[in-house]
Structures are given as structure tokens and as C-alpha cells.
Coordinates of C-alpha atoms in Angstrom, one line a residue:
Chain C
M111 CA 141.3 132.7 125.0
L112 CA 139.3 131.6 127.9
K113 CA 138.3 128.2 127.9
T114 CA 135.2 126.9 127.0
E115 CA 133.4 123.5 128.4
E116 CA 130.8 121.9 126.4
L117 CA 127.5 121.6 127.3
Q118 CA 124.6 118.9 126.6
I119 CA 121.4 120.1 126.0
N120 CA 117.7 118.7 125.4
I121 CA 115.7 120.2 122.7
G122 CA 112.5 118.6 123.0
P123 CA 110.7 115.8 123.7
Q124 CA 108.2 119.0 124.3
H125 CA 109.2 121.5 121.9
P126 CA 107.1 123.5 119.6
S127 CA 109.1 123.5 116.9
T128 CA 109.6 119.6 116.8
H129 CA 106.2 119.4 115.7
G130 CA 105.3 116.0 117.5
V131 CA 107.4 114.3 120.3
F132 CA 111.0 114.6 119.2
R133 CA 113.6 115.3 121.1
M134 CA 117.4 116.5 119.7
L135 CA 120.5 115.9 122.0
V136 CA 122.7 118.8 121.4
T137 CA 126.6 119.2 122.2
V138 CA 126.6 123.0 122.2
D139 CA 130.1 125.0 122.7
G140 CA 128.8 128.0 123.7
E141 CA 126.2 129.0 121.4
T142 CA 127.8 126.9 118.5
I143 CA 126.5 123.4 118.0
T144 CA 129.7 120.4 117.8
D145 CA 127.3 117.6 117.9
L146 CA 123.8 116.7 117.6
K147 CA 121.6 113.3 117.5
P148 CA 118.1 113.0 117.3
V149 CA 116.2 110.8 119.7
F150 CA 112.8 109.7 119.2
G151 CA 110.4 106.5 119.4
Y152 CA 108.3 108.3 121.7
L153 CA 104.9 107.6 118.9
H154 CA 106.0 104.4 118.2
R155 CA 103.2 101.5 118.2
N156 CA 104.9 98.9 116.0
H157 CA 102.8 99.7 113.2
E158 CA 104.7 97.1 111.1
Q159 CA 103.3 94.4 113.4
L160 CA 100.0 95.4 113.7
A161 CA 99.8 95.6 110.0
E162 CA 101.1 91.9 110.0
M163 CA 98.2 90.8 112.4
N164 CA 95.9 92.7 109.8
T165 CA 94.2 91.6 106.7
Y166 CA 95.6 93.6 103.7
Q167 CA 91.9 95.5 103.3
Q168 CA 92.1 96.3 107.4
N169 CA 95.6 98.2 106.4
M170 CA 94.3 100.8 104.1
P171 CA 93.0 103.2 106.8
Y172 CA 95.9 102.4 109.2
T173 CA 98.4 103.9 106.2
D174 CA 96.3 106.9 106.8
R175 CA 98.1 107.8 109.9
L176 CA 101.5 107.2 109.1
D177 CA 102.1 110.7 107.3
Y178 CA 99.1 112.1 108.7
F179 CA 99.3 115.2 106.5
N180 CA 99.3 113.2 103.5
A181 CA 96.9 110.5 104.0
M182 CA 96.1 109.8 100.4
A183 CA 99.7 109.8 99.3
N184 CA 100.2 106.8 101.6
N185 CA 97.0 105.4 100.5
H186 CA 98.3 105.5 97.2
A187 CA 101.9 103.6 97.9
Y188 CA 100.2 100.7 99.6
A189 CA 97.4 100.4 96.7
I190 CA 100.0 100.0 94.1
A191 CA 102.0 97.8 96.2
V192 CA 99.3 95.1 97.0
E193 CA 98.0 95.7 93.3
K194 CA 101.6 94.9 92.0
L195 CA 101.4 91.5 94.2
V196 CA 98.0 90.4 93.5
G197 CA 98.2 91.5 89.9
I198 CA 94.6 93.8 90.1
E199 CA 94.1 96.3 87.0
V200 CA 93.5 99.9 87.6
P201 CA 91.1 101.7 85.2
E202 CA 92.4 104.7 83.8
R203 CA 89.5 107.2 85.2
A204 CA 90.3 105.8 88.9
E205 CA 94.1 106.3 87.8
Y206 CA 93.4 110.0 86.9
I207 CA 91.4 110.2 90.3
R208 CA 94.5 108.9 92.1
V209 CA 96.9 111.1 90.5
L210 CA 94.7 114.2 90.7
M211 CA 94.5 113.6 94.9
V212 CA 97.8 112.8 95.3
E213 CA 98.9 116.4 93.5
L214 CA 96.5 118.0 95.6
T215 CA 97.9 116.6 98.5
R216 CA 101.6 117.8 97.7
I217 CA 100.2 121.2 97.3
L218 CA 98.6 121.3 100.7
N219 CA 101.7 119.5 102.1
H220 CA 103.9 122.3 101.1
A221 CA 101.6 125.0 101.8
G222 CA 101.4 123.9 105.4
A223 CA 105.3 123.4 105.7
L224 CA 106.5 126.6 104.3
G225 CA 104.2 128.0 106.8
F226 CA 105.3 126.1 109.8
L227 CA 108.8 126.7 108.7
I228 CA 108.5 130.3 108.5
N229 CA 106.4 130.4 112.1
D230 CA 109.1 128.8 113.5
M231 CA 111.8 131.5 112.2
G232 CA 109.6 133.8 113.9
A233 CA 107.1 135.3 111.9
W234 CA 104.6 134.3 114.0
Q235 CA 101.3 132.9 112.3
T236 CA 100.6 135.4 109.3
Q237 CA 102.5 132.8 107.1
L238 CA 100.9 129.9 108.6
A239 CA 97.7 131.4 108.4
F240 CA 98.1 131.7 104.6
G241 CA 98.9 128.3 104.2
M242 CA 96.2 126.9 106.3
R243 CA 93.3 128.6 104.3
E244 CA 94.6 127.2 101.2
R245 CA 94.8 123.8 102.8
E246 CA 90.9 124.2 104.4
K247 CA 89.9 124.6 100.6
I248 CA 91.5 121.4 99.9
L249 CA 90.3 119.5 102.9
D250 CA 87.1 120.9 101.9
L251 CA 87.5 118.8 98.7
F252 CA 88.6 115.8 99.7
E253 CA 85.8 115.6 102.0
S254 CA 83.4 116.0 99.6
A255 CA 85.1 113.2 97.5
S256 CA 86.0 110.7 100.7
G257 CA 84.0 111.9 103.5
A258 CA 86.8 112.8 105.6
R259 CA 89.1 115.6 105.4
L260 CA 92.5 113.9 107.1
M261 CA 92.4 110.5 107.3
C262 CA 90.8 109.8 103.9
N263 CA 91.1 106.2 103.6
Y264 CA 90.0 106.6 99.9
F265 CA 92.0 104.4 97.3
R266 CA 90.9 100.8 97.3
F267 CA 92.5 98.1 95.2
G268 CA 91.7 98.3 92.0
G269 CA 90.5 102.0 92.1
V270 CA 89.3 104.4 94.3
A271 CA 86.0 103.9 96.7
R272 CA 83.6 106.3 95.1
D273 CA 83.6 108.2 92.1
L274 CA 83.9 112.1 92.6
P275 CA 80.7 113.9 93.2
A276 CA 79.1 116.5 90.5
D277 CA 80.2 119.5 92.4
F278 CA 84.1 118.5 92.7
M279 CA 85.3 119.6 89.2
P280 CA 83.7 123.3 89.4
R281 CA 84.8 123.7 92.6
L282 CA 88.3 122.3 91.9
K283 CA 88.4 125.0 88.8
D284 CA 87.7 127.8 91.2
L285 CA 90.4 126.1 93.6
L286 CA 93.1 126.6 90.4
L287 CA 92.0 129.9 89.6
A288 CA 93.0 130.9 92.8
M289 CA 96.2 129.0 93.1
P290 CA 98.1 131.2 91.0
G291 CA 97.7 134.1 93.3
F292 CA 98.3 132.0 96.2
V293 CA 101.2 130.8 95.1
D294 CA 103.0 133.9 94.0
E295 CA 101.9 135.7 97.1
M296 CA 103.0 132.9 99.6
E297 CA 106.6 133.2 96.9
R298 CA 106.8 137.0 97.8
L299 CA 106.2 136.7 101.4
L300 CA 109.0 134.6 101.4
R301 CA 111.5 136.0 99.4
E302 CA 110.9 139.2 100.4
N303 CA 111.0 138.5 104.0
E304 CA 114.3 139.9 105.6
I305 CA 113.9 138.0 108.5
L306 CA 113.5 134.3 106.0
L307 CA 117.0 135.5 104.3
Q308 CA 118.6 136.0 107.0
R309 CA 117.8 132.8 108.8
S310 CA 118.0 130.5 105.7
E311 CA 120.0 131.5 102.9
G312 CA 123.8 129.5 103.9
I313 CA 122.0 127.4 107.0
G314 CA 122.0 123.7 106.9
I315 CA 123.8 122.9 104.2
L316 CA 123.7 119.5 102.5
P317 CA 126.3 119.3 99.5
Q318 CA 125.2 116.9 96.6
E319 CA 127.5 113.6 97.0
L320 CA 126.5 114.0 101.2
A321 CA 123.0 114.1 100.0
L322 CA 123.2 110.9 97.9
A323 CA 125.2 109.0 100.7
Y324 CA 122.7 110.1 103.0
S325 CA 119.6 108.7 101.6
V326 CA 117.7 111.2 101.7
T327 CA 114.4 111.8 99.3
G328 CA 111.7 114.1 98.4
P329 CA 112.4 117.9 98.5
V330 CA 115.5 117.5 101.0
L331 CA 117.8 115.6 98.0
R332 CA 115.9 117.8 95.3
G333 CA 117.3 121.1 97.0
S334 CA 120.8 119.8 97.3
G335 CA 120.7 119.7 93.5
V336 CA 120.0 116.2 92.5
A337 CA 117.3 116.0 90.3
Y338 CA 115.6 112.7 91.5
D339 CA 111.7 112.3 91.5
I340 CA 110.3 108.8 91.3
R341 CA 107.4 110.3 89.0
K342 CA 110.3 110.5 86.3
A343 CA 112.8 108.4 87.4
E344 CA 110.7 105.0 88.0
P345 CA 107.5 106.6 86.5
Y346 CA 104.3 104.6 88.2
S347 CA 100.5 105.0 87.9
I348 CA 100.1 107.5 84.7
Y349 CA 103.1 109.9 85.5
D350 CA 104.3 108.9 82.2
R351 CA 101.5 111.4 80.2
F352 CA 101.9 114.4 82.1
D353 CA 104.4 117.1 81.7
F354 CA 106.0 118.5 84.2
D355 CA 109.9 119.5 85.6
V356 CA 111.8 118.6 88.5
P357 CA 112.9 121.8 90.2
V358 CA 116.2 121.6 91.7
G359 CA 118.0 123.9 94.2
S360 CA 121.6 124.6 93.6
V361 CA 123.3 125.1 96.9
G362 CA 121.4 122.7 99.3
D363 CA 120.8 124.6 102.4
V364 CA 117.3 126.1 103.9
Y365 CA 116.6 128.5 101.2
D366 CA 117.0 126.2 98.4
R367 CA 114.6 123.4 100.2
I368 CA 112.1 126.4 100.7
L369 CA 112.1 127.4 96.9
V370 CA 111.8 123.7 95.9
R371 CA 108.3 123.3 97.2
I372 CA 107.4 126.7 96.1
E373 CA 107.8 125.3 92.7
E374 CA 106.6 121.8 93.2
M375 CA 103.4 123.4 94.2
R376 CA 103.2 125.3 90.2
Q377 CA 104.3 122.0 88.8
S378 CA 101.6 119.8 91.1
K379 CA 98.9 122.4 89.3
R380 CA 100.3 121.8 85.7
I381 CA 99.5 118.3 86.4
I382 CA 96.3 118.9 87.6
E383 CA 95.3 121.0 84.9
Q384 CA 96.3 118.3 82.6
I385 CA 94.3 116.3 84.6
I386 CA 91.3 118.5 84.7
E387 CA 91.4 118.1 80.5
Q388 CA 92.1 114.6 80.0
L389 CA 90.1 113.0 82.9
P390 CA 86.5 113.5 80.5
D391 CA 88.2 111.1 77.9
A392 CA 89.3 108.5 80.0
Q393 CA 88.2 104.6 80.1
G394 CA 86.3 102.5 82.9
G395 CA 85.1 103.5 85.9
Y396 CA 86.3 104.7 89.8
M397 CA 87.4 101.1 89.9
N398 CA 87.8 97.9 88.7
P399 CA 84.7 96.1 89.1
K400 CA 86.6 92.6 89.1
A401 CA 89.2 94.0 91.9
R402 CA 88.3 91.9 95.3
Q403 CA 89.2 94.3 98.1
N404 CA 89.4 90.6 100.3
V405 CA 92.4 89.7 98.5
R406 CA 94.7 86.2 98.7
P407 CA 98.0 87.3 97.0
P408 CA 100.4 84.6 95.6
V409 CA 103.8 83.8 97.5
G410 CA 106.1 86.3 96.6
D411 CA 107.4 89.5 97.7
V412 CA 107.1 92.9 96.1
Y413 CA 108.9 96.6 96.8
A414 CA 106.6 99.4 95.5
R415 CA 107.3 103.3 96.3
V416 CA 106.2 106.8 95.0
E417 CA 107.3 110.3 95.3
T418 CA 105.0 111.4 98.5
P419 CA 105.6 115.2 99.4
K420 CA 108.1 114.2 101.5
G421 CA 110.0 111.9 99.4
E422 CA 110.1 108.4 98.9
L423 CA 107.4 106.1 100.3
G424 CA 107.9 102.5 100.0
F425 CA 106.0 99.0 100.9
Y426 CA 107.9 96.3 100.8
L427 CA 105.6 93.1 101.6
V428 CA 106.1 89.3 101.6
S429 CA 103.0 87.3 101.3
D430 CA 102.4 84.0 102.6
G431 CA 99.7 82.9 100.2
S432 CA 97.3 83.8 102.9
T433 CA 94.8 87.2 103.5
K434 CA 97.3 88.6 106.3
P435 CA 100.8 89.8 104.9
Y436 CA 103.9 87.7 106.7
R437 CA 106.4 90.8 106.1
Y438 CA 105.1 94.6 105.9
K439 CA 107.4 97.1 106.0
V440 CA 107.4 100.6 105.5
R441 CA 110.2 102.9 104.3
A442 CA 109.5 106.3 105.6
P443 CA 110.7 109.3 104.0
S444 CA 110.7 111.7 106.9
F445 CA 112.6 109.1 108.9
I446 CA 115.7 108.8 106.8
N447 CA 115.6 112.3 106.0
L448 CA 116.3 112.8 109.8
T449 CA 119.6 110.8 109.3
P450 CA 121.8 113.7 107.9
L451 CA 120.2 116.3 110.5
G452 CA 123.7 116.0 112.6
D453 CA 125.8 116.9 109.8
M454 CA 123.5 119.7 108.6
C455 CA 123.3 121.3 112.0
R456 CA 127.0 120.7 113.2
G457 CA 129.0 124.5 113.1
Y458 CA 125.6 126.5 113.0
K459 CA 124.1 128.0 116.0
V460 CA 120.9 126.7 118.3
A461 CA 118.6 128.9 116.8
D462 CA 119.5 127.5 113.1
V463 CA 118.4 123.8 114.4
V464 CA 115.0 124.4 114.7
V465 CA 115.0 126.3 111.0
I466 CA 117.1 123.2 109.4
L467 CA 114.6 120.6 111.1
G468 CA 111.5 122.8 110.0
S469 CA 113.2 122.4 106.3
I470 CA 113.3 118.4 106.4
D471 CA 109.9 118.6 106.8
I472 CA 109.1 115.7 109.2
V473 CA 105.7 114.3 110.5
M474 CA 106.3 112.3 113.5
G475 CA 103.7 109.6 112.9
E476 CA 105.7 108.6 110.1
V477 CA 109.2 108.8 111.9
D478 CA 108.4 106.8 114.9
R479 CA 105.3 104.2 113.2
Chain X
M115 CA 117.6 104.7 81.8
P116 CA 119.4 101.9 83.5
N117 CA 117.4 98.6 83.6
L118 CA 119.4 95.7 84.9
R119 CA 117.0 93.1 85.9
A120 CA 117.8 90.4 89.0
E121 CA 118.8 87.8 86.4
D122 CA 121.6 90.1 85.0
L123 CA 123.0 90.9 88.3
R124 CA 123.5 87.4 88.9
A125 CA 125.2 87.1 86.2
L126 CA 127.3 89.8 86.8
L127 CA 127.5 89.0 90.2
G128 CA 129.1 85.5 89.6
R129 CA 131.3 86.6 86.9
D130 CA 133.4 89.2 88.5
L131 CA 133.1 88.3 92.3
P132 CA 132.9 84.5 92.2
G133 CA 132.2 82.8 95.6
L134 CA 130.1 85.6 96.5
L135 CA 126.5 84.6 95.6
Q136 CA 124.7 81.9 97.3
E137 CA 122.2 79.5 96.2
A138 CA 119.0 80.8 97.3
Y139 CA 116.9 77.6 98.8
P140 CA 112.9 77.8 99.0
L141 CA 112.5 79.3 102.1
H142 CA 108.9 78.2 104.2
L143 CA 106.6 81.0 105.4
A144 CA 104.5 78.8 107.3
P145 CA 104.8 75.5 109.4
P146 CA 102.5 72.8 107.5
P147 CA 99.3 72.9 108.5
A148 CA 97.2 70.2 110.2
H149 CA 95.2 70.0 107.7
G150 CA 94.3 71.3 104.1
H151 CA 97.6 71.9 101.7
A152 CA 100.6 73.6 102.7
P153 CA 101.4 76.8 101.4
P154 CA 103.7 76.3 98.4
P155 CA 107.6 77.4 99.4
F156 CA 109.3 81.0 98.7
T157 CA 111.9 80.9 96.1
T158 CA 113.7 84.5 95.4
A159 CA 114.7 85.8 92.0
D160 CA 116.7 88.3 93.4
A161 CA 120.8 88.0 94.2
L162 CA 121.5 86.1 97.4
V163 CA 125.0 87.0 98.3
D164 CA 127.2 85.6 101.3
A165 CA 126.2 88.0 104.1
D166 CA 129.9 88.2 105.5
R167 CA 130.9 89.6 102.3
I168 CA 127.9 92.0 101.9
I169 CA 130.3 94.9 101.6
E170 CA 132.1 94.1 98.9
A171 CA 128.8 93.2 96.4
A172 CA 127.3 96.7 97.7
L173 CA 130.1 98.4 96.8
Y174 CA 130.3 96.6 93.7
L175 CA 126.9 97.8 93.1
R176 CA 127.7 101.0 93.6
D177 CA 130.9 101.8 92.2
T178 CA 131.0 99.4 89.2
L179 CA 127.5 99.4 88.2
G180 CA 126.6 103.2 89.5
Y181 CA 123.6 102.0 91.8
A182 CA 125.0 104.4 94.3
F183 CA 121.7 105.1 96.1
L184 CA 121.0 102.9 99.4
S185 CA 117.0 103.2 99.8
D186 CA 116.0 100.5 102.4
I187 CA 117.2 98.0 104.1
C188 CA 114.5 95.4 105.6
V189 CA 114.5 92.3 107.6
V190 CA 112.3 89.4 107.6
D191 CA 112.0 86.8 110.1
Y192 CA 112.0 83.4 108.4
L193 CA 110.7 81.4 111.9
A194 CA 110.2 77.7 109.9
D195 CA 114.1 78.0 108.3
G196 CA 115.5 79.6 111.1
V197 CA 116.9 82.5 109.2
F198 CA 117.2 86.1 109.1
E199 CA 116.8 87.6 105.4
L200 CA 118.2 91.0 105.1
V201 CA 116.9 93.0 101.9
Y202 CA 119.2 95.8 100.5
R203 CA 117.8 97.7 97.6
F204 CA 119.6 99.8 95.4
Y205 CA 118.9 102.7 93.1
H206 CA 120.3 104.2 90.0
V207 CA 120.6 108.0 90.3
E208 CA 119.5 108.3 86.6
G209 CA 116.7 106.2 87.4
G210 CA 115.1 103.1 86.7
P211 CA 114.0 100.0 88.5
S212 CA 115.7 98.8 91.8
L213 CA 118.4 96.4 92.4
A214 CA 118.1 93.9 95.3
L215 CA 120.8 92.4 97.6
K216 CA 119.9 89.5 100.3
A217 CA 121.6 87.9 102.5
R218 CA 120.4 85.2 105.1
V219 CA 122.2 85.2 109.0
P220 CA 121.2 82.6 111.2
R221 CA 118.7 83.1 114.0
E222 CA 120.9 81.8 116.4
S223 CA 124.0 84.7 115.8
P224 CA 122.6 87.1 113.6
Q225 CA 125.3 89.1 112.4
V226 CA 126.5 91.3 109.4
P227 CA 128.9 93.7 108.4
S228 CA 127.5 97.3 109.0
L229 CA 127.1 99.5 105.9
T230 CA 127.0 103.1 107.4
P231 CA 130.7 103.3 107.2
H232 CA 130.4 103.6 103.4
W233 CA 126.6 104.9 103.3
P234 CA 126.2 106.9 106.2
G235 CA 122.5 106.6 104.9
A236 CA 122.3 103.1 106.4
N237 CA 122.8 104.4 110.0
F238 CA 118.9 104.7 110.7
H239 CA 117.8 101.5 108.9
E240 CA 120.3 99.5 110.6
R241 CA 119.5 100.8 113.9
E242 CA 115.6 99.5 113.2
A243 CA 117.1 96.4 112.5
F244 CA 118.8 96.2 115.6
D245 CA 116.3 97.3 117.7
L246 CA 113.1 95.5 116.3
Y247 CA 115.0 92.1 115.1
G248 CA 118.3 91.9 117.4
I249 CA 120.6 91.8 114.4
T250 CA 124.2 92.9 115.1
F251 CA 125.9 95.1 112.6
V252 CA 129.3 95.1 113.1
G253 CA 130.9 98.5 112.4
H254 CA 128.3 100.4 113.0
P255 CA 129.1 103.3 115.0
F256 CA 126.0 103.9 117.3
L257 CA 124.3 101.1 117.4
R258 CA 121.7 101.5 120.0
R259 CA 118.1 100.9 120.3
I260 CA 116.2 103.4 118.4
Y261 CA 112.2 103.2 118.9
M262 CA 112.1 100.7 122.3
W263 CA 113.6 102.4 125.2
D264 CA 117.3 101.1 126.3
E265 CA 116.5 98.8 129.0
F266 CA 113.6 96.9 127.1
E267 CA 114.3 93.3 126.5
G268 CA 113.8 91.4 123.5
F269 CA 113.1 91.9 119.9
P270 CA 109.3 93.0 119.2
M271 CA 109.2 92.0 115.6
R272 CA 110.8 88.6 115.4
R273 CA 107.6 86.1 114.9
D274 CA 108.2 84.5 118.3
F275 CA 108.1 87.3 120.7
P276 CA 104.8 87.0 122.5
K277 CA 101.8 88.9 121.0
Q278 CA 99.9 89.5 124.1
G279 CA 100.9 89.9 127.9
D280 CA 102.8 92.4 129.3
K281 CA 105.4 92.0 131.5
Y282 CA 105.7 95.7 132.9
I283 CA 101.9 95.1 133.9
G284 CA 101.4 93.6 137.7
E285 CA 105.3 93.1 138.2
E286 CA 105.2 95.3 141.3
E287 CA 102.0 92.9 143.1

């Protein structure tokens, strides 16, 4: 047999599939990957130290920039952490508005992530355009409520920045009416797509035990068959009031992660329908009138986490009794979900790396912080 | 759903692993101000364990109590007391609130055994702590800087790291 020599190649830092500045140092034997080391930090801005030099209130817009696809979900995690530290009550109506925004975020994230994933596989643009079209509709709603499409900065300690505009609910209902059609269409395009089946079934398998040992969260963990969703496991906000299922995969390959994301869009839609039903009866306003924004929490520490579309986003805050956090730490889901990338890619071909990375769904703003 | 509180964990650790728990002395978050009152010191309710035996404590949480999911490792720099505090956060796969283990290491020689051989998921957390705080994780398979470039000197998240000026600008003149 011909003796071959191992070769080291770089994928990235500038590569269309990495969706940001991200490098993978790949050792290949022919076409087969023997080792992969993720290299990042190109977008590092020491977010945590910046946050420690700001007041609690000033950090809210900064959290938008962590995972810039899901600004609302980041706001939610930070707001919960500070509210827990200070002891601020959130009115019922504000909680409903928050959960509504976060579930819309989940739909738009998964629509975008699936679009990008199949784009990376070579089904150029069509699917991505479908996903982006739906995302645009949700961003329009965000704009009408918060004034911004991406960097929403909508949450405040004790509620949200302003109430929903009058035309928000009718527009949301129109969106939901069109939603099942979109999700079914997306699912059909994916499941009946021969390219996708060949590129994703049995690729990038992450077994259940390994997924737990690697501390991955979100759709990556659930795709490996662990039914762990923080909305169920440790309900925060008002998630205990809603009826929804946690979809899980069986094998833990790329295909399972795709299916989990499709099903999560349906479940988010279910939650939103329940919100529409219950919101008119909710007590209180959009904001706790007694809540101060320039907070001065008592000395202590707190860890609060939420289930963002990408996984567990947690904030660990230590307060020294002043208006600035003594320690502000972000537990970013896509940063930790990258840990098993080397193990997931080993033994597969170079072209599979792109697909496996896409199925993890990373955002570099959050990975590099 | 398992719901162990910090007090329960301290009691369990004290019973099953004698000598592991340390007394959580209060930490000073800021030097006393020139005038006005000093902020009260911070006393934690979480279990503070011997840093050299962190693996033993973590394995107890995983294998005996079932808290197998290592969610987060965070470092806090308590400059006034001269210690780094590491906060390990564990969750049960069935759900429920977290359990935290804390360990304190002196700022002059920050060293702690690595959890990566037992939890591969600790890998990036520990590299981040090494990069930004300079904590050496003994037994880590690939302890290299993760955010900063390899030639960078100093540890930018330490509280005594200068926040102004740039030594890389104006060097050539």
C-alpha cells in the first residue's frame, strides 16, 4: 500500500462556511480528517471587562452584540440575572411580552441557521432565501416593538422598554397563520432533498454520553437524544404555564440536529399561540413602575441562565454593592458547543467539516466575546 | 426533580469527604474608601473546597449525587484578599437548580488540577481561565491561550492589569 503523509491545512480564518472569523487547523490523511483544532479569538474584545467598567444599565445594549442573531434572548438572560441579584419583580404582562419575543427569536434563528446550513452543503441560496424571508417578517415585528431590527435593546430590569404597538397583535396573527406553511415547506425541502440526506445522515455523530461529558447544550445536546431543555428542566420566567414538547434526536448526527430545529420552530409557534390567548388577561403593565434602572445591588453573587436558540446562556454576576458589576461572566452556548468539534469531525472527509460546523450553529460574536 | 441546596451539599461533603471543605472566610470586594462606609464583605453560601482536591469533589458530585453536567467554570479575582476564586457549576441531567463548588487559589501561584481529563467539556473553560487570568490547570492536555495571541504577555482580566495605554503602540519610535 502506498504510504501517505499527513498534511496540515487551515480552513479559515476567512472562509465562507465559518460565518465569521474562525479558523480550523485540520490534519488530514488524504481526504480523511485525523485531527481538528478550532482556533478563534479574532473577534475578541474582552466583553467581560468592558462590562465591568460599565454600570448594570449600560450593559443591556452590549448583550445584544454577543449573539447578534438573537439579541432578545441575550437581553432576557441578563435581565433575569440582574433582577435576581437586586430582587426586582416583573409584572405578568411584561413576562408574556418577553417570552413572546424570545420565542419569535427562536423561530428566526432556526430559520436562518437551517438556511445557512443547506447553503453550505451546496444547495445554493434557495433555502437560505426562504429562511431569510421569514426572518425578515419577524424582524419587522421587532422593529415595530423596539425600534430596531437586530440590536433590539428591548428589555429593562423589571419589564420591557415600551408596550407593544397597537398593530402588533394583528400582524403577529397574520404571521402565525402563514407559519405552518413555511415550516412544512422548509421541512419538505430538507427531508426530500437528496443532497441533504447524503450529506447529513450519519455525519458528525455525537453520542449521548459524549454530548453530556462535553457540556454541549441546546439543539446539539437534544439532537444527541438528551431531552434537556432549561425551559423544562429549571423553568424561568413563566415557562411553566405553557404546554410544549422537547424534541430529541436519536443518533446524534447532523440530520438529527436539523430535525430538532424544525420541530422546535413548531413548538415555539405553539407557545406563541398560548401567549396570544393568555396575554389579554395578564395583570400589570409592560414595566414594573417601581423598578429603577440604575440599580445598586446588594453584595452577593448570582448565576442565571436561559435556553437561547443555541443553548444555555448564563450570566454570573458578583456585586460589590456599587453600580458596576465586580465580576460579569458570560457562559456562551456556541463557545462551549465548539468543544467537541474535533471529535465530531475525526474520521470524516474535509467537505463534511463545513456541514458539521454549520449544524452546531455558531455566532462568532458570542464565541469570541 | 433533584433539588439539593448549598447547605445540603456542604453537609454531604463534610460527611463523606472529611477534610475537603474549607471555611468560607469573607472576601473584601474593594479596598476601604477614603471616606464613607466600606461595603460589607462578601460571604458565600456555596461549598468552598480544597483546590488541590477539586477533582475528588467534582467526581463525588458526578458519580454519587448524579450532577454530571459541568456547565461553567468562572474565575473571580479578589485582589484585596490576594486570591482567585474558581466557581464550578454543575447541573443534574433531570433538571433542577445548580450546585456550585468554589475553590480559592493564591494569586502568586495560581494552580489547580484540571478537570479536562474527566470532563472534556471543561477544556475551553480552563483555557479561557488560563488565558485571561493566568491560572495553571495541572494535567490539561493543551493549555494554550484561547482568545489572545500566543505572544501576548500578561493576563487581561486580572484586576491589576492596566486598563489604559497600549504597550504595542509607540514601541517602534
